[in-house]
Each structure stands twice: as structure tokens, then as C-alpha cells.
Amino acid sequence: MGQFEPGKSLSFRLPSDTPSHVLKYLTDNKKEAGRKFSSNIASIFIDAVSQKALSISNGNQMNVPLPKGLTSEELDWLNHPHTKALISQLLYQVVKKPYSPFDLNHQPEKIEAEYPPAFKANAAIQNFAQKAFLDFDDDDD
């Protein structure tokens, strides 16, 4: 048997003990989707197999369902690596130190390895920037 890859055909038989609500869903979906039925079922199949594979291979992950009705901008923001790092950092704080205030400067080991510290300017550059760009005392009123 060859290796599975995108675009390859996969067929299987429904077991004899398939629940009636599943059979009804498949029948209704087939009638509604027509030729797109296999695409609809393929996405459901991939999601189910993906969840199963992740739960078996990696026990240190958790899937959190997103609220319905998010805009594409909100979804893009949630999928950004910095947002995921912030959420995982907050979760880490809640689990490890539930009764202490949030320390947003502390980063768990995994996040530190994945995201290097932000750029820090030395004192000379900070002084120059403060004097050149942030000194508003001489502005005319």
C-alpha cells in the first residue's frame, strides 16, 4: 500500500452499526450537496482524523472552540503567532500560579525558545531618542 497524499482517492464502507442519525445526515447532505458531497464529507473526515491524531500523538495540546460569528480580521488576529503566544502565556500563568497576579514579563520555556526577546536599545540610543524625538517641552503653544 502506498502512502496517502492530497488528491488521492480513499474509499471505505460504513459499518453495520452506523447510527441512524449519521445515516440520515449523510443522506440529507448527499441530496443537498450533489456533486460536492465528497468534498463536504472529506473536510469532516479530515477534521475528525486530525483531532484523533493530535489527541493520540500529543497529549499536551488542547483545542479550544472559537466563538461563532468572528470576522476574518478577528480570525487573522487569533491565528497570529504573537496572539497564540499571549494566550498560552496567560494560560500558563493561570495553571501554574492561580492565586498570584499575572506576570506578563515572564515567558514559559517553550515560548522563550520560539520567540526571541524583543529588540532592546542600549542606553546611548535610548538617550538620543528621548532627546531628539520625545522632548516636547520646546514646542510653541
C-alpha positions as semicolon CSV with decimal commas, in nm:
position;residue;x (nm);y (nm);z (nm)
1;M;0,000;0,000;0,000
2;G;0,133;0,340;-0,097
3;Q;0,150;0,648;0,119
4;F;-0,153;0,879;0,138
5;E;-0,119;1,220;-0,021
6;P;-0,358;1,503;-0,114
7;G;-0,577;1,425;-0,413
8;K;-0,553;1,050;-0,361
9;S;-0,880;0,860;-0,353
10;L;-0,991;0,688;-0,032
11;S;-1,296;0,462;-0,003
12;F;-1,448;0,270;0,286
13;R;-1,772;0,101;0,380
14;L;-1,999;0,225;0,654
15;P;-2,010;-0,023;0,942
16;S;-2,333;-0,215;1,002
17;D;-2,373;-0,047;1,340
18;T;-2,366;0,309;1,199
19;P;-2,617;0,517;1,400
20;S;-2,933;0,621;1,219
21;H;-2,869;0,993;1,278
22;V;-2,537;0,960;1,092
23;L;-2,705;0,781;0,802
24;K;-2,975;1,050;0,790
25;Y;-2,712;1,327;0,793
26;L;-2,518;1,161;0,512
27;T;-2,834;1,108;0,304
28;D;-2,954;1,467;0,352
29;N;-2,607;1,604;0,279
30;K;-2,584;1,394;-0,040
31;K;-2,920;1,525;-0,161
32;E;-2,830;1,886;-0,081
33;A;-2,465;1,894;-0,197
34;G;-2,497;1,675;-0,504
35;R;-2,157;1,651;-0,674
36;K;-1,988;1,842;-0,390
37;F;-2,085;1,572;-0,140
38;S;-1,741;1,410;-0,133
39;S;-1,574;1,749;-0,068
40;N;-1,809;1,818;0,222
41;I;-1,755;1,476;0,375
42;A;-1,379;1,493;0,313
43;S;-1,348;1,809;0,525
44;I;-1,547;1,648;0,807
45;F;-1,336;1,333;0,779
46;I;-1,008;1,531;0,785
47;D;-1,120;1,728;1,094
48;A;-1,215;1,411;1,281
49;V;-0,894;1,227;1,190
50;S;-0,686;1,535;1,275
51;Q;-0,842;1,560;1,621
52;K;-0,786;1,190;1,681
53;A;-0,425;1,204;1,560
54;L;-0,345;1,508;1,776
55;S;-0,501;1,355;2,087
56;I;-0,302;1,033;2,043
57;S;0,034;1,177;1,941
58;N;0,049;1,487;2,156
59;G;-0,118;1,482;2,496
60;N;-0,001;1,833;2,586
61;Q;-0,233;2,017;2,349
62;M;-0,586;2,137;2,400
63;N;-0,834;2,252;2,139
64;V;-1,049;2,550;2,236
65;P;-1,357;2,615;2,023
66;L;-1,379;2,970;1,892
67;P;-1,697;3,172;1,928
68;K;-1,927;3,183;1,627
69;G;-1,956;3,493;1,413
70;L;-1,593;3,611;1,420
71;T;-1,488;3,838;1,136
72;S;-1,198;3,749;0,910
73;E;-0,986;4,019;1,080
74;E;-1,057;3,865;1,421
75;L;-0,969;3,518;1,294
76;D;-0,646;3,651;1,142
77;W;-0,559;3,816;1,474
78;L;-0,629;3,493;1,665
79;N;-0,411;3,293;1,423
80;H;-0,117;3,531;1,456
81;P;0,181;3,373;1,638
82;H;0,204;3,661;1,887
83;T;-0,162;3,621;1,985
84;K;-0,115;3,248;2,033
85;A;0,193;3,316;2,244
86;L;0,000;3,564;2,459
87;I;-0,289;3,323;2,510
88;S;-0,054;3,038;2,600
89;Q;0,134;3,266;2,839
90;L;-0,189;3,368;3,013
91;L;-0,297;3,005;3,035
92;Y;0,043;2,910;3,178
93;Q;0,005;3,178;3,447
94;V;-0,346;3,062;3,537
95;V;-0,241;2,696;3,567
96;K;0,095;2,741;3,741
97;K;0,014;3,038;3,965
98;P;-0,365;3,061;4,001
99;Y;-0,361;3,290;4,307
100;S;-0,089;3,531;4,200
101;P;-0,125;3,834;3,975
102;F;-0,035;3,799;3,610
103;D;0,332;3,848;3,536
104;L;0,325;3,942;3,170
105;N;0,704;3,971;3,158
106;H;0,757;3,603;3,242
107;Q;0,763;3,367;2,947
108;P;0,740;2,988;2,971
109;E;1,039;2,797;2,836
110;K;0,869;2,694;2,513
111;I;0,771;3,050;2,424
112;E;1,121;3,178;2,507
113;A;1,271;2,928;2,264
114;E;1,013;3,002;1,995
115;Y;1,017;3,383;2,023
116;P;1,348;3,555;2,100
117;P;1,334;3,864;2,323
118;A;1,230;4,186;2,154
119;F;1,488;4,438;2,036
120;K;1,635;4,639;2,322
121;A;1,830;4,955;2,255
122;N;2,133;5,038;2,465
123;A;2,134;5,344;2,695
124;A;2,302;5,575;2,440
125;I;2,035;5,507;2,177
126;Q;1,756;5,548;2,433
127;N;1,901;5,883;2,549
128;F;1,936;6,005;2,191
129;A;1,576;5,906;2,109
130;Q;1,449;6,071;2,426
131;K;1,626;6,399;2,349
132;A;1,569;6,403;1,972
133;F;1,216;6,273;1,938
134;L;1,040;6,270;2,272
135;D;1,128;6,615;2,410
136;F;0,817;6,825;2,356
137;D;0,898;7,099;2,610
138;D;1,022;7,341;2,346
139;D;0,705;7,324;2,135
140;D;0,526;7,655;2,075
141;D;0,188;7,673;2,240
